[in-house]
Amino acid sequence: MKKRFAWILAGALALSCLMTGCGNKKEETKAETKAETTAVEETAAASGERTTFTVGFDAEFPPYGYQDENGEYVGFDLDLAAEVCTRNGWELVKKPINWDSKDMELNTEVISCIWNGFTMQGREDKYTWSEAYVDNSQVIVVKKDSGIATYADLAGKIVAVQADSSALAALTENEDGSNAENIALAESFKQMVEVPDYNTAFLNLEAGAVDAIAMDIGVAQYQISQRGDEFVILDGTIASETYGIGFKLGNTELRDAVQKTLDEMAADGTFAKIAEKWGLSEAVCLGK
């Protein structure tokens, strides 16, 4: 009986050792895999190899970047960024940002760039820029039956502008004295109201809370196309401008990599196809 018990005990010990050995082997494999992954990441970081590209954008700025009915972030600029990432082997990270906080997001490197119908004029020395890729202007949108037909008719009216937008700058900044006409126009308004986004601006216009919206022509055309024929763009422009991609000041290496890819896309027709998809063929200027 004792002998039999001894054999059973020996077998149990052997089985225990075998199981422990297998467990140790699995742990060793996990540790090796983790070490290998860490080594790859450290090598990529040490070599400066980029693996992700984070685009900062206003999520309510169609057709350049916005959230669709399925909750997906889509738009012209995001399609361009996706193609740039595909060609460079980067993972695209779409990062909606508060437009007022865009500089903080960029300077702390939470985002790689600001790519969202971003006006270059007046900001030339604040960012490292790509080449201009879209021609754009600032215009005034009103309701078709508003009785407002010219800029002069805006006197005594309430006009909405997006916070920290090009339209706001065009109506308020006059450092060199060359913008006196727009300053006079703004002074004729009863009030200029800043809103967080253009969807809010159009809701206010529909409700009669404001009489007009000063905004980018590309966004205006898109918004009007989505809302029927209730709105019109007044003849003339407040200011002419172009869009570029804004990188952290001094980050020429990333700018050059993105610009090289965009130029290749313009040369092979991909850029034009993406512009056509979003109804912006007449607005783009890269490669022309």
CSV table of C-alpha atoms in Angstrom, one decimal:
chain,number,residue,atom,x,y,z
A,1,MET,CA,0.0,0.0,0.0
A,2,LYS,CA,2.8,2.4,0.9
A,3,LYS,CA,4.6,1.5,-2.3
A,4,ARG,CA,1.6,2.2,-4.3
A,5,PHE,CA,1.1,5.5,-2.6
A,6,ALA,CA,4.7,6.4,-3.3
A,7,TRP,CA,4.2,5.8,-7.0
A,8,ILE,CA,1.0,7.9,-7.1
A,9,LEU,CA,2.8,10.7,-5.3
A,10,ALA,CA,5.8,10.6,-7.7
A,11,GLY,CA,3.4,10.7,-10.6
A,12,ALA,CA,1.6,13.7,-9.2
A,13,LEU,CA,4.9,15.5,-8.6
A,14,ALA,CA,6.0,14.8,-12.2
A,15,LEU,CA,2.7,16.0,-13.6
A,16,SER,CA,2.9,19.2,-11.4
A,17,CYS,CA,6.4,19.8,-12.7
A,18,LEU,CA,5.3,19.3,-16.3
A,19,MET,CA,2.4,21.7,-15.9
A,20,THR,CA,4.6,24.3,-14.2
A,21,GLY,CA,7.1,23.9,-17.0
A,22,CYS,CA,4.4,24.6,-19.6
A,23,GLY,CA,3.2,27.6,-17.7
A,24,ASN,CA,6.7,28.9,-17.4
A,25,LYS,CA,7.2,28.3,-21.1
A,26,LYS,CA,4.1,30.3,-21.9
A,27,GLU,CA,5.2,33.2,-19.7
A,28,GLU,CA,8.6,33.1,-21.3
A,29,THR,CA,7.0,33.3,-24.8
A,30,LYS,CA,4.8,36.2,-23.7
A,31,ALA,CA,7.8,38.0,-22.3
A,32,GLU,CA,9.9,37.4,-25.4
A,33,THR,CA,7.0,38.6,-27.6
A,34,LYS,CA,6.6,41.8,-25.5
A,35,ALA,CA,10.3,42.4,-25.5
A,36,GLU,CA,10.4,42.0,-29.3
A,37,THR,CA,7.5,44.4,-29.7
A,38,THR,CA,9.1,46.9,-27.4
A,39,ALA,CA,12.4,46.5,-29.3
A,40,VAL,CA,10.7,47.3,-32.6
A,41,GLU,CA,8.9,50.3,-31.1
A,42,GLU,CA,12.2,51.6,-29.6
A,43,THR,CA,14.0,51.0,-32.9
A,44,ALA,CA,11.3,53.0,-34.8
A,45,ALA,CA,11.4,55.8,-32.3
A,46,ALA,CA,15.2,55.9,-32.3
A,47,SER,CA,15.3,56.0,-36.1
A,48,GLY,CA,12.6,58.7,-36.2
A,49,GLU,CA,10.4,56.4,-38.3
A,50,ARG,CA,6.8,57.6,-38.2
A,51,THR,CA,4.0,55.1,-37.6
A,52,THR,CA,1.0,57.3,-37.0
A,53,PHE,CA,-0.2,60.6,-38.4
A,54,THR,CA,-2.7,62.6,-36.3
A,55,VAL,CA,-4.8,65.1,-38.2
A,56,GLY,CA,-6.5,67.9,-36.1
A,57,PHE,CA,-9.7,69.1,-37.6
A,58,ASP,CA,-13.0,70.9,-36.9
A,59,ALA,CA,-15.6,68.1,-36.9
A,60,GLU,CA,-18.3,70.5,-38.1
A,61,PHE,CA,-16.7,71.9,-41.2
A,62,PRO,CA,-18.2,70.1,-44.2
A,63,PRO,CA,-17.1,69.3,-46.8
A,64,TYR,CA,-13.5,69.4,-45.5
A,65,GLY,CA,-14.1,67.4,-42.3
A,66,TYR,CA,-17.2,66.5,-40.4
A,67,GLN,CA,-19.2,63.7,-38.7
A,68,ASP,CA,-21.7,62.0,-41.1
A,69,GLU,CA,-25.0,60.4,-40.2
A,70,ASN,CA,-23.3,57.1,-39.3
A,71,GLY,CA,-21.0,58.8,-36.8
A,72,GLU,CA,-18.0,58.5,-39.1
A,73,TYR,CA,-15.5,61.4,-39.6
A,74,VAL,CA,-15.4,62.1,-43.3
A,75,GLY,CA,-14.5,64.9,-45.7
A,76,PHE,CA,-12.3,66.1,-48.5
A,77,ASP,CA,-9.3,66.8,-46.2
A,78,LEU,CA,-9.6,63.6,-44.4
A,79,ASP,CA,-9.7,61.6,-47.7
A,80,LEU,CA,-6.5,63.4,-48.8
A,81,ALA,CA,-4.9,62.6,-45.4
A,82,ALA,CA,-6.0,59.0,-45.7
A,83,GLU,CA,-4.3,58.6,-49.1
A,84,VAL,CA,-1.1,60.3,-47.8
A,85,CYS,CA,-1.0,57.9,-44.9
A,86,THR,CA,-1.6,54.9,-47.2
A,87,ARG,CA,1.3,55.8,-49.4
A,88,ASN,CA,3.6,56.4,-46.5
A,89,GLY,CA,2.6,53.4,-44.4
A,90,TRP,CA,1.3,55.5,-41.6
A,91,GLU,CA,-1.8,54.9,-39.5
A,92,LEU,CA,-4.2,57.9,-39.8
A,93,VAL,CA,-5.6,59.1,-36.5
A,94,LYS,CA,-8.5,61.6,-36.9
A,95,LYS,CA,-8.6,64.0,-34.0
A,96,PRO,CA,-11.5,66.4,-33.7
A,97,ILE,CA,-10.4,69.5,-31.9
A,98,ASN,CA,-11.9,72.7,-30.5
A,99,TRP,CA,-10.9,75.3,-33.1
A,100,ASP,CA,-10.0,77.7,-30.3
A,101,SER,CA,-7.5,75.2,-28.9
A,102,LYS,CA,-5.8,74.2,-32.2
A,103,ASP,CA,-2.5,75.9,-31.4
A,104,MET,CA,-2.2,74.2,-28.1
A,105,GLU,CA,-3.0,70.8,-29.6
A,106,LEU,CA,-0.3,71.4,-32.3
A,107,ASN,CA,2.4,72.8,-30.1
A,108,THR,CA,2.1,70.0,-27.5
A,109,GLU,CA,2.2,67.5,-30.4
A,110,VAL,CA,-1.2,66.0,-29.6
A,111,ILE,CA,-1.8,66.4,-33.3
A,112,SER,CA,0.7,66.2,-36.2
A,113,CYS,CA,-0.9,69.0,-38.2
A,114,ILE,CA,-4.0,71.2,-38.7
A,115,TRP,CA,-5.7,70.0,-41.9
A,116,ASN,CA,-9.2,71.3,-42.2
A,117,GLY,CA,-9.8,74.1,-44.7
A,118,PHE,CA,-7.1,76.1,-42.8
A,119,THR,CA,-6.5,79.6,-44.2
A,120,MET,CA,-2.9,80.6,-44.7
A,121,GLN,CA,-3.3,84.4,-45.0
A,122,GLY,CA,-2.5,86.2,-41.8
A,123,ARG,CA,-0.9,83.2,-40.3
A,124,GLU,CA,2.1,82.9,-42.5
A,125,ASP,CA,4.7,83.1,-39.7
A,126,LYS,CA,2.8,81.1,-37.1
A,127,TYR,CA,3.1,77.7,-38.8
A,128,THR,CA,5.2,75.7,-41.2
A,129,TRP,CA,2.9,75.5,-44.2
A,130,SER,CA,2.4,73.1,-47.1
A,131,GLU,CA,1.8,74.6,-50.5
A,132,ALA,CA,-1.7,76.1,-51.0
A,133,TYR,CA,-4.0,73.4,-52.3
A,134,VAL,CA,-7.4,75.2,-52.4
A,135,ASP,CA,-8.4,78.7,-53.5
A,136,ASN,CA,-11.0,80.1,-51.1
A,137,SER,CA,-12.8,83.4,-50.4
A,138,GLN,CA,-14.9,84.9,-47.6
A,139,VAL,CA,-18.5,85.6,-48.6
A,140,ILE,CA,-21.8,86.6,-47.0
A,141,VAL,CA,-24.8,84.1,-46.9
A,142,VAL,CA,-28.4,85.3,-46.3
A,143,LYS,CA,-31.9,83.8,-46.6
A,144,LYS,CA,-33.2,84.2,-50.1
A,145,ASP,CA,-36.3,86.1,-48.9
A,146,SER,CA,-34.4,88.3,-46.5
A,147,GLY,CA,-34.5,91.5,-48.7
A,148,ILE,CA,-30.7,91.7,-48.3
A,149,ALA,CA,-29.2,91.9,-51.8
A,150,THR,CA,-25.9,93.8,-51.3
A,151,TYR,CA,-23.3,94.4,-48.6
A,152,ALA,CA,-24.9,97.9,-48.0
A,153,ASP,CA,-28.1,96.1,-47.0
A,154,LEU,CA,-26.3,94.5,-44.0
A,155,ALA,CA,-26.3,97.9,-42.2
A,156,GLY,CA,-28.1,97.4,-38.9
A,157,LYS,CA,-28.2,93.6,-39.3
A,158,ILE,CA,-26.9,90.8,-37.0
A,159,VAL,CA,-24.1,88.8,-38.7
A,160,ALA,CA,-22.7,85.5,-37.5
A,161,VAL,CA,-19.1,84.4,-37.8
A,162,GLN,CA,-17.2,81.4,-36.6
A,163,ALA,CA,-14.9,82.0,-33.6
A,164,ASP,CA,-11.2,82.4,-34.7
A,165,SER,CA,-12.2,82.1,-38.4
A,166,SER,CA,-10.9,83.9,-41.5
A,167,ALA,CA,-14.2,85.7,-41.8
A,168,LEU,CA,-13.8,87.1,-38.3
A,169,ALA,CA,-10.3,88.2,-39.1
A,170,ALA,CA,-11.4,89.8,-42.4
A,171,LEU,CA,-14.0,91.9,-40.5
A,172,THR,CA,-11.9,92.9,-37.5
A,173,GLU,CA,-8.2,93.1,-38.4
A,174,ASN,CA,-6.6,96.1,-40.0
A,175,GLU,CA,-3.0,96.3,-38.8
A,176,ASP,CA,-1.6,97.7,-42.0
A,177,GLY,CA,-4.5,99.9,-42.8
A,178,SER,CA,-5.4,98.0,-46.0
A,179,ASN,CA,-8.7,96.5,-44.7
A,180,ALA,CA,-10.6,99.7,-44.0
A,181,GLU,CA,-13.5,98.8,-46.3
A,182,ASN,CA,-14.2,95.6,-44.4
A,183,ILE,CA,-13.8,97.3,-41.0
A,184,ALA,CA,-16.4,99.9,-42.1
A,185,LEU,CA,-18.7,97.1,-43.2
A,186,ALA,CA,-18.4,95.4,-39.8
A,187,GLU,CA,-19.1,98.7,-38.0
A,188,SER,CA,-22.3,99.1,-40.0
A,189,PHE,CA,-23.7,95.8,-38.5
A,190,LYS,CA,-26.0,96.0,-35.5
A,191,GLN,CA,-24.0,93.2,-34.0
A,192,MET,CA,-21.5,90.5,-35.0
A,193,VAL,CA,-22.1,87.2,-33.2
A,194,GLU,CA,-19.4,84.6,-32.8
A,195,VAL,CA,-20.6,80.9,-33.0
A,196,PRO,CA,-18.6,77.7,-32.5
A,197,ASP,CA,-19.4,76.2,-35.9
A,198,TYR,CA,-21.3,76.8,-39.1
A,199,ASN,CA,-24.1,74.3,-38.4
A,200,THR,CA,-25.0,76.5,-35.5
A,201,ALA,CA,-24.7,79.6,-37.7
A,202,PHE,CA,-27.2,78.2,-40.2
A,203,LEU,CA,-29.6,77.1,-37.5
A,204,ASN,CA,-29.5,80.7,-36.2
A,205,LEU,CA,-30.1,82.0,-39.7
A,206,GLU,CA,-33.0,79.7,-40.2
A,207,ALA,CA,-34.5,80.7,-36.9
A,208,GLY,CA,-34.1,84.4,-37.6
A,209,ALA,CA,-31.7,84.9,-34.7
A,210,VAL,CA,-29.1,86.3,-37.2
A,211,ASP,CA,-29.6,88.0,-40.6
A,212,ALA,CA,-26.4,86.8,-42.3
A,213,ILE,CA,-23.3,84.6,-42.0
A,214,ALA,CA,-19.8,85.6,-43.1
A,215,MET,CA,-17.9,82.4,-44.0
A,216,ASP,CA,-15.7,80.4,-46.5
A,217,ILE,CA,-17.2,80.1,-49.9
A,218,GLY,CA,-16.5,76.3,-50.2
A,219,VAL,CA,-18.3,75.6,-47.0
A,220,ALA,CA,-21.1,78.0,-47.9
A,221,GLN,CA,-21.7,76.2,-51.2
A,222,TYR,CA,-21.7,72.8,-49.6
A,223,GLN,CA,-24.1,73.9,-46.8
A,224,ILE,CA,-26.5,75.5,-49.3
A,225,SER,CA,-26.4,72.4,-51.5
A,226,GLN,CA,-27.4,70.3,-48.5
A,227,ARG,CA,-30.2,72.7,-47.3
A,228,GLY,CA,-32.1,73.3,-50.6
A,229,ASP,CA,-32.6,76.7,-52.2
A,230,GLU,CA,-33.4,78.7,-49.0
A,231,PHE,CA,-30.1,80.6,-48.9
A,232,VAL,CA,-28.0,82.6,-51.3
A,233,ILE,CA,-24.5,84.0,-51.4
A,234,LEU,CA,-24.2,87.7,-52.0
A,235,ASP,CA,-22.2,88.9,-55.0
A,236,GLY,CA,-18.6,89.9,-54.1
A,237,THR,CA,-16.2,88.7,-51.5
A,238,ILE,CA,-14.9,90.0,-48.2
A,239,ALA,CA,-11.4,88.6,-48.8
A,240,SER,CA,-9.6,86.1,-51.0
A,241,GLU,CA,-7.5,83.4,-49.5
A,242,THR,CA,-6.0,79.9,-49.9
A,243,TYR,CA,-6.0,76.8,-47.7
A,244,GLY,CA,-2.9,75.0,-46.6
A,245,ILE,CA,-1.8,72.3,-44.1
A,246,GLY,CA,-0.4,73.9,-40.9
A,247,PHE,CA,2.5,72.0,-39.2
A,248,LYS,CA,4.2,73.0,-35.9
A,249,LEU,CA,6.6,75.9,-36.7
A,250,GLY,CA,9.9,74.4,-37.7
A,251,ASN,CA,8.6,70.9,-38.5
A,252,THR,CA,9.9,71.0,-42.1
A,253,GLU,CA,10.7,67.3,-42.2
A,254,LEU,CA,7.0,66.2,-41.8
A,255,ARG,CA,5.8,69.0,-44.0
A,256,ASP,CA,8.2,68.0,-46.8
A,257,ALA,CA,7.1,64.3,-46.6
A,258,VAL,CA,3.4,65.2,-46.8
A,259,GLN,CA,4.0,67.8,-49.6
A,260,LYS,CA,6.0,65.2,-51.6
A,261,THR,CA,3.1,62.8,-51.4
A,262,LEU,CA,0.5,65.4,-52.3
A,263,ASP,CA,2.5,66.4,-55.3
A,264,GLU,CA,2.6,62.7,-56.4
A,265,MET,CA,-1.2,62.5,-55.9
A,266,ALA,CA,-1.7,65.6,-58.0
A,267,ALA,CA,0.6,64.2,-60.8
A,268,ASP,CA,-1.2,60.9,-61.0
A,269,GLY,CA,-4.7,62.3,-60.9
A,270,THR,CA,-5.7,61.0,-57.4
A,271,PHE,CA,-5.9,64.5,-55.9
A,272,ALA,CA,-8.3,65.5,-58.7
A,273,LYS,CA,-10.5,62.4,-58.2
A,274,ILE,CA,-10.9,63.2,-54.5
A,275,ALA,CA,-11.7,66.8,-55.2
A,276,GLU,CA,-14.4,65.7,-57.7
A,277,LYS,CA,-15.9,63.4,-55.1
A,278,TRP,CA,-16.5,66.3,-52.8
A,279,GLY,CA,-17.6,68.8,-55.4
A,280,LEU,CA,-14.4,70.9,-55.1
A,281,SER,CA,-12.9,70.5,-58.6
A,282,GLU,CA,-13.1,74.2,-59.3
A,283,ALA,CA,-11.6,75.2,-56.0
A,284,VAL,CA,-8.4,73.2,-55.9
A,285,CYS,CA,-5.2,74.8,-57.1
A,286,LEU,CA,-2.5,72.2,-56.4
A,287,GLY,CA,-0.8,71.0,-59.5
A,288,LYS,CA,-2.6,73.6,-61.7
